[in-house]
Short mmCIF file of C-alpha atoms in Angstrom, two decimals:
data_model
loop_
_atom_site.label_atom_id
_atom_site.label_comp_id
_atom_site.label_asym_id
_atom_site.label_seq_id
_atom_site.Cartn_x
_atom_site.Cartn_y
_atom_site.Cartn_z
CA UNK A 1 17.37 84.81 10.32
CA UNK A 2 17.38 82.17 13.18
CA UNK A 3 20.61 79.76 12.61
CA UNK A 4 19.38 76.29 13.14
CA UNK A 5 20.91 73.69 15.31
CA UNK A 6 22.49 70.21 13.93
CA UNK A 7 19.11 68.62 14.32
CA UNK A 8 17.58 71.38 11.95
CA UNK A 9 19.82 70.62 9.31
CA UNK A 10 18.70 68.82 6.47
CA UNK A 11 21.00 65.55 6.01
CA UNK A 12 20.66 63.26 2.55
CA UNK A 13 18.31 59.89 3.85
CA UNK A 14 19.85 57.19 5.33
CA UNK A 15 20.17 55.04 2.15
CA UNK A 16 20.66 51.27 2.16
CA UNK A 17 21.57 48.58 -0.31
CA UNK A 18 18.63 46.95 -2.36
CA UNK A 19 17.34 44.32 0.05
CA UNK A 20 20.92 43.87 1.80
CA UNK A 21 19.33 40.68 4.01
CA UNK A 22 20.78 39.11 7.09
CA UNK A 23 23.59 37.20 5.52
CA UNK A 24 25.05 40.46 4.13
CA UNK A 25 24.56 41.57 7.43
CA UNK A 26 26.25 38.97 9.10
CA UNK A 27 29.29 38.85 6.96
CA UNK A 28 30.36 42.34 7.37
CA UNK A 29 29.82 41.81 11.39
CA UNK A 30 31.62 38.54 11.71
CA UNK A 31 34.57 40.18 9.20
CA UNK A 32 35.17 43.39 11.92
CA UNK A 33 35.10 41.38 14.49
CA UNK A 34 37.72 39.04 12.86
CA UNK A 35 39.85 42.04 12.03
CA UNK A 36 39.36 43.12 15.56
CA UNK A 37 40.47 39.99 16.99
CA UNK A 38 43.93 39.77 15.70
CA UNK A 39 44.91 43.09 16.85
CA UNK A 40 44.71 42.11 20.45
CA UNK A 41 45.93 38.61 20.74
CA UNK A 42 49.42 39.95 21.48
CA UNK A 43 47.77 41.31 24.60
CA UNK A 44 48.02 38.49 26.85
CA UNK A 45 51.68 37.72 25.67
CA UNK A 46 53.33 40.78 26.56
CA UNK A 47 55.49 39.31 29.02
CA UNK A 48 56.10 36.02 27.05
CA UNK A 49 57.24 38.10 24.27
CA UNK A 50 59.56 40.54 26.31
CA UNK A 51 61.16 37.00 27.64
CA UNK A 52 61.43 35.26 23.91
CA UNK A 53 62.45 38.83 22.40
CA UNK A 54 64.37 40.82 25.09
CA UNK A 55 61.71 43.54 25.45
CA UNK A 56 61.85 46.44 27.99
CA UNK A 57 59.11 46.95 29.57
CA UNK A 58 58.85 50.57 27.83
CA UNK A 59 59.51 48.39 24.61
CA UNK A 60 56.63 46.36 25.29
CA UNK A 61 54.07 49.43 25.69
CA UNK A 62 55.52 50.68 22.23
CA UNK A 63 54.79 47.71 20.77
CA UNK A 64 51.55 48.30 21.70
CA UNK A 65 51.35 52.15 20.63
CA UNK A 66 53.06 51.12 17.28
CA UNK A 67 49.84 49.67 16.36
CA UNK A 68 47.70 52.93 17.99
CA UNK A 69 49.82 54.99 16.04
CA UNK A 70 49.77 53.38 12.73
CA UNK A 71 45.63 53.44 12.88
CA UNK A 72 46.38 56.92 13.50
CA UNK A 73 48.37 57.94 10.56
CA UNK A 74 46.15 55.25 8.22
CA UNK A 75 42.62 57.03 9.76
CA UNK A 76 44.07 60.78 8.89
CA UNK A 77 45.61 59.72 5.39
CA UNK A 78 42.79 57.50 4.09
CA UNK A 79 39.80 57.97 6.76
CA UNK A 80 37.35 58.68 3.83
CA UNK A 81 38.65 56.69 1.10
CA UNK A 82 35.35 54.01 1.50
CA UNK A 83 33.31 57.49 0.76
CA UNK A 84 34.66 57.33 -2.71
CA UNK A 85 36.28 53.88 -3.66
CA UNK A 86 33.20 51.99 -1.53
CA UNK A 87 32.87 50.28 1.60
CA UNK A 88 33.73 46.73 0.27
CA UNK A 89 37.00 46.99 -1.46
CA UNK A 90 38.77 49.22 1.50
CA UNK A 91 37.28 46.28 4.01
CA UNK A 92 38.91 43.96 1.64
CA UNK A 93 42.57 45.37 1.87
CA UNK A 94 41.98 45.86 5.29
CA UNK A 95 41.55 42.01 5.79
CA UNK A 96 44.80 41.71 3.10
CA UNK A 97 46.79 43.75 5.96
CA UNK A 98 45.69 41.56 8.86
CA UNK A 99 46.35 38.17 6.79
CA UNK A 100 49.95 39.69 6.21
CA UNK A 101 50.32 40.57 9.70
CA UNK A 102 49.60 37.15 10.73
CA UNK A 103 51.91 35.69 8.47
CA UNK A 104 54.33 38.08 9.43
CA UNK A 105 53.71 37.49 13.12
CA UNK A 106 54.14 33.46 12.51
CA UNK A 107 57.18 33.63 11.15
CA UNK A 108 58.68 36.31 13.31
CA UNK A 109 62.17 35.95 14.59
CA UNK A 110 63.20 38.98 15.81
CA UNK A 111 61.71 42.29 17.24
CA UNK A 112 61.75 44.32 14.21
CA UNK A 113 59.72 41.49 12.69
CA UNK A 114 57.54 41.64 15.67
CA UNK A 115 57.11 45.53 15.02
CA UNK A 116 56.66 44.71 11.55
CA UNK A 117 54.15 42.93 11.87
CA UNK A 118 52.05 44.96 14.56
CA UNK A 119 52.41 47.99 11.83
CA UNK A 120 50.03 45.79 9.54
CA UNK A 121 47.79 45.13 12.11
CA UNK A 122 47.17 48.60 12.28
CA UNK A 123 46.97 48.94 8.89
CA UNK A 124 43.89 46.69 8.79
CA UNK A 125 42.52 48.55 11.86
CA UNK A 126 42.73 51.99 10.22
CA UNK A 127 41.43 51.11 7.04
CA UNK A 128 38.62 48.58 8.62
CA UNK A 129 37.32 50.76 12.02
CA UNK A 130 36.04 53.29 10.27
CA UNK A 131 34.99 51.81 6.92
CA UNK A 132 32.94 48.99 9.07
CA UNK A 133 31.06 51.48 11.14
CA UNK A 134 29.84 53.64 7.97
CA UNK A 135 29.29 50.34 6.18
CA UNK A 136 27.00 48.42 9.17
CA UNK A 137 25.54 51.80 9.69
CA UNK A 138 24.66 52.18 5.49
CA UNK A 139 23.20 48.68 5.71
CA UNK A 140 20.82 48.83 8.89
CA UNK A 141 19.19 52.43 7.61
CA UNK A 142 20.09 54.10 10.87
CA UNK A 143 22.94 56.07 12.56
CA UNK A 144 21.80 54.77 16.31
CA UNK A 145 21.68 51.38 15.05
CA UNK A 146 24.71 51.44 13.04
CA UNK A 147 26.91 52.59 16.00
CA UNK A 148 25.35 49.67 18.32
CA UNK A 149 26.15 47.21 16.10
CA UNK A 150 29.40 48.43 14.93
CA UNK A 151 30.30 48.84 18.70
CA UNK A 152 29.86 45.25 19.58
CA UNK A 153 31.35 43.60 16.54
CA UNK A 154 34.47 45.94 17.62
CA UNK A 155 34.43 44.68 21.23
CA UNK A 156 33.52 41.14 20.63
CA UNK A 157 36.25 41.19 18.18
CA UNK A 158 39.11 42.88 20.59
CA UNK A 159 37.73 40.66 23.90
CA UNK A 160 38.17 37.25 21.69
CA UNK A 161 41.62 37.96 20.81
CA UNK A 162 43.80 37.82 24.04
CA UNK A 163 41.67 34.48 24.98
CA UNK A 164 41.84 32.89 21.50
CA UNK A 165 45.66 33.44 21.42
CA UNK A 166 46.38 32.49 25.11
CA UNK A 167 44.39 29.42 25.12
CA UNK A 168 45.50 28.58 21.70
CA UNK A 169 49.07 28.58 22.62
CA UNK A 170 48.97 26.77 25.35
CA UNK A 171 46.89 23.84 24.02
CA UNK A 172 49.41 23.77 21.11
CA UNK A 173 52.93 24.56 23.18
CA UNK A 174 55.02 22.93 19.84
CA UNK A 175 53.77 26.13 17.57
CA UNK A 176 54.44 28.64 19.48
CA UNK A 177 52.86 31.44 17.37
CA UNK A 178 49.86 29.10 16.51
CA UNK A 179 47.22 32.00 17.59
CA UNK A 180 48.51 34.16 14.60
CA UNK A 181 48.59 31.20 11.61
CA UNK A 182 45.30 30.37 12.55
CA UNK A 183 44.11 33.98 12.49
CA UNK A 184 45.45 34.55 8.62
CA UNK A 185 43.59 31.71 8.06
CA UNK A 186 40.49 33.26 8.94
CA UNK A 187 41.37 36.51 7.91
CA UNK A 188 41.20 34.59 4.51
CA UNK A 189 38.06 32.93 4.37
CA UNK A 190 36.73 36.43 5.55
CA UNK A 191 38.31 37.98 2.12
CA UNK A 192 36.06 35.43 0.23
CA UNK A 193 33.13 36.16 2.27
CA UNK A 194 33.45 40.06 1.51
CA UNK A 195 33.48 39.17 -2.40
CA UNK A 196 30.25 37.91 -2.08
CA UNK A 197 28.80 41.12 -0.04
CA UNK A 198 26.88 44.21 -1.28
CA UNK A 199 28.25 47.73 -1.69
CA UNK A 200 26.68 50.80 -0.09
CA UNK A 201 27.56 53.74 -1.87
CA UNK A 202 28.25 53.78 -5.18
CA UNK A 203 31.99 54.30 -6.20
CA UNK A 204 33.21 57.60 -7.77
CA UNK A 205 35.83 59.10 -9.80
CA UNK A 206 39.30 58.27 -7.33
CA UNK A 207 42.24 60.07 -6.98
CA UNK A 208 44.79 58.39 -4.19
CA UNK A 209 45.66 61.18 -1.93
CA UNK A 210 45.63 62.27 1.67
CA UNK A 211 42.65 63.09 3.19
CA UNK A 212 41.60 64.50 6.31
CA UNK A 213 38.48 62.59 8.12
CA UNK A 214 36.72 65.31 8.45
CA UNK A 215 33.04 66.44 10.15
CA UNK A 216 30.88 69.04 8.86
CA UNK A 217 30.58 72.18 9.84
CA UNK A 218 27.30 72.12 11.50
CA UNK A 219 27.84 68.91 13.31
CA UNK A 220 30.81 70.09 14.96
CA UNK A 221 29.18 70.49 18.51
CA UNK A 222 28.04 66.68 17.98
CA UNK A 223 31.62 66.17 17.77
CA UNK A 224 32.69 67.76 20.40
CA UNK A 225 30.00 65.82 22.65
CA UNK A 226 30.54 62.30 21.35
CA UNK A 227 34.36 63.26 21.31
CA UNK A 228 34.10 63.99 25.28
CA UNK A 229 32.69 60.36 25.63
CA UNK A 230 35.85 58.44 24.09
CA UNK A 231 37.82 59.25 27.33
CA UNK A 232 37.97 55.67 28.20
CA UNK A 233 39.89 54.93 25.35
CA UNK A 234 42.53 55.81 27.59
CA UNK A 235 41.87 53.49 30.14
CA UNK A 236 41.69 50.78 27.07
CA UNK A 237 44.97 51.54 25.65
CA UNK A 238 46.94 52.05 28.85
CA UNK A 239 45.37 48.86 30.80
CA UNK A 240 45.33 46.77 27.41
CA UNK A 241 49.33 47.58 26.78
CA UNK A 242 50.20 47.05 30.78
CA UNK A 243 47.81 45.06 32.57
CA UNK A 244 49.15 41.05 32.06
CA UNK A 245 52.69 42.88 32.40
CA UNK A 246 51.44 44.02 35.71
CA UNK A 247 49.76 40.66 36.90
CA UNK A 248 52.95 38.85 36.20
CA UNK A 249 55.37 41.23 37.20
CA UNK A 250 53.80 42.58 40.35
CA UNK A 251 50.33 40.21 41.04
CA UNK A 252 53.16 36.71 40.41
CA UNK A 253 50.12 35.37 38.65
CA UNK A 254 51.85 33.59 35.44
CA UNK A 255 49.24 31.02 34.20
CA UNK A 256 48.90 32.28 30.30
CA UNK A 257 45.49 31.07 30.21
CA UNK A 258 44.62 33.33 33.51
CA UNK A 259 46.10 36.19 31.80
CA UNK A 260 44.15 35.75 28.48
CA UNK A 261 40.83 35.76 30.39
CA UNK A 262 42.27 38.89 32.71
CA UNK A 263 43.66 40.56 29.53
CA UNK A 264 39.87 39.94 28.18
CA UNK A 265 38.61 41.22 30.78
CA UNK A 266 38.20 44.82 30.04
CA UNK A 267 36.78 43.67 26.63
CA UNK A 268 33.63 41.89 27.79
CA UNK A 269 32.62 44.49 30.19
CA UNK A 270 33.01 47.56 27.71
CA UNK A 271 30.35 44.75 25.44
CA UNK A 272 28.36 44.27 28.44
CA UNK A 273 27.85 47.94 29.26
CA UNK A 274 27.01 48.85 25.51
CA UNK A 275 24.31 46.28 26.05
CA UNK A 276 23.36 47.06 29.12
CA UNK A 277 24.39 51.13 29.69
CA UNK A 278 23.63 52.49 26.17
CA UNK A 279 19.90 53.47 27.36
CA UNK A 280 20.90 54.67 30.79
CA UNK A 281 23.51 56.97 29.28
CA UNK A 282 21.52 58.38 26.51
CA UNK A 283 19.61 59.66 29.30
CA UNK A 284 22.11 60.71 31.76
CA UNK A 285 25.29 60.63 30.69
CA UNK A 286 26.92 61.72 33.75
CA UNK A 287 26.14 58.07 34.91
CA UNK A 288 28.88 57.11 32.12
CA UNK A 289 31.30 59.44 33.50
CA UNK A 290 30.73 58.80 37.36
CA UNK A 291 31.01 54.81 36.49
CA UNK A 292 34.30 55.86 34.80
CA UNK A 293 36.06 57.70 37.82
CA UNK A 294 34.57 54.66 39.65
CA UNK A 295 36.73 52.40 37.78
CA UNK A 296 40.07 54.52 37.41
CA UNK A 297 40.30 55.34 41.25
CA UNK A 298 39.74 51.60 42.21
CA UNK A 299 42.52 50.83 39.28
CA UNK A 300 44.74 53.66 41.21
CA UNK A 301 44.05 52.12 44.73
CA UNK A 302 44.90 48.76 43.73
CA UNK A 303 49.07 48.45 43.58
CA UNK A 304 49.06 50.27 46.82
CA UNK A 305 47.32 47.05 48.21
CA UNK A 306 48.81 43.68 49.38
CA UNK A 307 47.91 39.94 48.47
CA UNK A 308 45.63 39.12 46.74
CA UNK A 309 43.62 41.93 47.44
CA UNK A 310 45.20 43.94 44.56
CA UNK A 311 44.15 41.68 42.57
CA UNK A 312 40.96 41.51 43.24
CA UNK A 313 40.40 45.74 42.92
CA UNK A 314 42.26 45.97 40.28
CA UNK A 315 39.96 43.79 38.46
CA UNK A 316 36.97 45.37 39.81
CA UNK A 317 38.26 48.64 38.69
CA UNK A 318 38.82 47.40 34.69
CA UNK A 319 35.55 46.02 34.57
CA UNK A 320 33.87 49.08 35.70
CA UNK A 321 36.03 51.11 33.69
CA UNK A 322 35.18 48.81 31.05
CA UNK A 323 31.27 48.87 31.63
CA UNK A 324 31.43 52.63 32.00
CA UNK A 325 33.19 52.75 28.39
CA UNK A 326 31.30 50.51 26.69
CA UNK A 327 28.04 52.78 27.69
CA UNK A 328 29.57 56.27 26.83
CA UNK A 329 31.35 55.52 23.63
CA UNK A 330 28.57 54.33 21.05
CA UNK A 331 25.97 57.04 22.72
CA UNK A 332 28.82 59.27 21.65
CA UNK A 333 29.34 57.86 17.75
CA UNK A 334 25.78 57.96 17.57
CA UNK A 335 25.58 61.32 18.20
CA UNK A 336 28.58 62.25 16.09
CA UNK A 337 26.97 60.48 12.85
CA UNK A 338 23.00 61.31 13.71
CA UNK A 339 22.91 64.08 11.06
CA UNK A 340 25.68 63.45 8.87
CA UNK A 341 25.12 62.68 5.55
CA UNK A 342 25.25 59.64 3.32
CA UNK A 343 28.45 60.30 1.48
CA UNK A 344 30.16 61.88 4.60
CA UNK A 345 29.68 59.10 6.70
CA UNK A 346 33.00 56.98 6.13
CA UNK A 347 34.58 60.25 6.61
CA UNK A 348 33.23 61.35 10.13
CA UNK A 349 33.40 58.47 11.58
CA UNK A 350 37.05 58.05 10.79
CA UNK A 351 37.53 61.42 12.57
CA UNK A 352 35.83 59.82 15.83
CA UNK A 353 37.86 56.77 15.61
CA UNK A 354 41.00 59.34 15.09
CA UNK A 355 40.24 60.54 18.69
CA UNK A 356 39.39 57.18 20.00
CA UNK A 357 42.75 55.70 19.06
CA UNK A 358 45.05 58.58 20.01
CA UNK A 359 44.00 58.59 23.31
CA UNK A 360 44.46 54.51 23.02
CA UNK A 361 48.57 55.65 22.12
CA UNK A 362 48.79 58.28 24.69
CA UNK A 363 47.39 55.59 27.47
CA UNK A 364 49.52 52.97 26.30
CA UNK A 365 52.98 55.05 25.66
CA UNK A 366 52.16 57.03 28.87
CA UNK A 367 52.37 54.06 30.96
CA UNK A 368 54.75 52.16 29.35
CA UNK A 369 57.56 55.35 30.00
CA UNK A 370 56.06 56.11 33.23
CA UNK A 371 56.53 52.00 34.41
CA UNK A 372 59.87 51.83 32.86
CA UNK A 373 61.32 54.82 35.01
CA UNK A 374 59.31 54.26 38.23
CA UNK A 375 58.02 50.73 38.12
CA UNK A 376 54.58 49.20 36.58
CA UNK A 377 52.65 49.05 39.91
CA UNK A 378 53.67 53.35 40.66
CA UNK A 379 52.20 53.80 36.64
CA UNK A 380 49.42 52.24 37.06
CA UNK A 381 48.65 54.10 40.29
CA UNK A 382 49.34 57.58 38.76
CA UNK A 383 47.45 56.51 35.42
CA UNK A 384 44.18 55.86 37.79
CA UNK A 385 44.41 59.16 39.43
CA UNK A 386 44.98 61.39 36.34
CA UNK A 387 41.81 59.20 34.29
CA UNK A 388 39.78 60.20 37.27
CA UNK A 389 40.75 63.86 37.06
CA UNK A 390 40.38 63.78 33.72
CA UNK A 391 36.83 62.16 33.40
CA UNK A 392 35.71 64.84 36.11
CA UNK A 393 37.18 67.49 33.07
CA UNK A 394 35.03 65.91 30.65
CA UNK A 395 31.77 65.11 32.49
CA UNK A 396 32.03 69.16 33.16
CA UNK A 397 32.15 70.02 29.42
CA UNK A 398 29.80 67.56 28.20
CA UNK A 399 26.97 69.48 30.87
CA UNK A 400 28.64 72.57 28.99
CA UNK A 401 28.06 71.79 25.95
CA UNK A 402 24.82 69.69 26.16
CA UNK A 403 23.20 73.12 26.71
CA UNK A 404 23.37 74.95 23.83
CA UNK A 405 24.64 78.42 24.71
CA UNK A 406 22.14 81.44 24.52
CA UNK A 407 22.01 84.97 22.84
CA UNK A 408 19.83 87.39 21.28
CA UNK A 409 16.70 86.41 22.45
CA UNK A 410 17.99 82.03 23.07
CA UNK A 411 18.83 81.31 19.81
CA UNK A 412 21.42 78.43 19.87
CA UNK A 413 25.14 79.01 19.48
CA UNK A 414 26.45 76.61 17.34
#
């Protein structure tokens, strides 16, 4: 008997809430992108902080990767907790976390409390990134749809944050952690607006344990695909952990609200390409990949530059890096959840975001060690070259896999 491929597979239909409307909609968007958003307003205060706290350079990456790494450990321990408690009440103490962090983060006084509270932002990331995707994609009725949407709530989200706390800051110099009170606040009023919202899938019998996200047997070549297309989560962590450390330190450019637009930056264009790529990559997706090389050797070539002229590519490079990513990556979690079923959705897509944000640790802690025994201009240069080695691996194996292998006769190898 022929085996059939993922697409032959019968999956449960893509069941929505009774008449879920626009407001429910709405209120699960706006409440991931608010999440979001406070994980990446330290970005554009990386060197303020390693002045007011004594940081290392190295230090200052970890802080980063503290947060990568918690989503990590949270995503692997409770990745499909939504699939059995519901969608609602995991968003819920996801939003709890990030209102804690905030406090924390207000109050701070000292590094641990610094690291303290970056370990709750993660919490609310790992419980929220995946829970949000399978929710948005449970309310729209379709995989494709859910992955766009989720996709730019996440980016809007992480692009607001380094310009919300930059600008905030320095309109408001007398409160210096302003940025992060105002984001509990929020955080908040998004808990009450997530009391009001629908639930997805129904709740069943729960037992608090560890579990694995995991993916399906038959969709594991899906996986593999829309796993090959998260590369520039690399390029995210690393340039998101060094980049105003780098403009300051080696660029002289010190203006904090210059460096929350630059640390933006990256942000907006991986929106704009998921708006603007998404088709073009579905199509070809080597496109995605040659955009991505693109960006990391421009990113590579630009310390090695003088003036203002290394600022200028290495800007060019992070915003085609960015548009590059922002076209791969929700082609790729669209293809991931495409045949995976209703009550394995929370699950699966917690195993994508797995990938997504360990290669978000290994760019950031990468960099940070490389920068602190070399010097941040020599990491970033070695970071480009290895992204575009590395996006030439993956552009290979996605051809590879893309066409099913053949045997007896060309049935397909799964």
């Amino acid at each position: 008997m022929a085996r059939r491929s993922p697409a032959q597979i019968p999956a449960e239909p893509f069941a929505r809430p009774k008449a879920p409307g626009r407001g429910a909609l709405f209120g699960v968007l706006a409440t991931y992108a608010v999440a979001m958003c406070g994980t990446t307003m330290p970005t554009a205060l990386y060197p303020t902080l390693q002045d007011d706290f004594g940081l290392s350079t190295a230090a200052a990456t970890q802080l980063f990767a503290i947060y990568a790494v918690t989503v990590l450990l949270v995503l692997c321990a409770f990745g499909s907790l939504s699939d059995a408690l519901g969608r609602k009440p995991v968003m819920m103490l996801g939003l709890g976390a990030s209102l804690a962090s905030g406090v924390l983060y207000s109050i701070a006084d000292d590094a641990p409390m610094l690291f303290a509270a970056r370990v709750l932002s993660g919490v609310c990331a790992g419980l929220v990134t995946g829970t949000a995707t399978a929710y948005l994609t449970d309310l729209v009725g379709s995989p494709s749809r859910g992955a766009a949407v989720s996709s730019v709530a996440n980016m809007v989200g992480l692009g607001s944050g380094p310009v919300l706390a930059a600008w905030l800051i320095f309109a408001v110099p007398t409160v210096p952690m302003i940025a992060f009170t105002a984001h509990a606040v929020v955080s908040g009023l998004c808990l009450l607006v997530l009391c009001f919202g629908p639930e997805s899938v129904p709740s069943r019998r729960l037992r608090l344990y560890p579990s694995l996200p995991l993916v399906p047997r038959f969709a594991l070549r899906n996986f593999a695909i829309g796993g090959l297309m998260t590369l520039g989560f690399v390029v995210m962590g690393g340039c998101t952990a060094m980049t105003s450390i780098l403009v300051v330190r080696s660029f002289g450019i010190s203006d904090l609200r210059v460096l929350g637009l630059i640390g933006s930056l990256i942000f907006a264009a991986t929106a704009i390409g998921q708006k603007l790529g998404g088709a073009l990559v579905r199509r070809h997706a080597l496109a995605g990949y040659a955009g991505l090389v693109s960006g990391a050797a421009l990113i590579c070539l630009a310390p090695l530059l003088p003036g203002m002229s290394a600022v200028v590519i290495y800007l060019a490079g992070l915003t085609a890096a960015g548009l590059s990513h922002g076209a791969l990556f929700p082609v790729g979690l669209g293809i991931v959840l495409q045949d995976i079923p209703l009550g394995q959705r929370g699950s699966a897509s917690s195993a994508f975001w797995v990938l997504g944000y360990a290669l978000t640790a290994a760019g950031a802690l990468g960099l940070g060690w490389v920068g602190e025994l070399f010097g941040e201009a020599q990491a970033v240069s070695w970071f480009g070259a290895a992204v575009v080695v590395s996006a030439v691996l993956c552009a290979a194996l996605h051809l590879r896999l893309s066409v099913p292998s053949r045997r007896r006769g060309g049935e397909p190898l799964i």
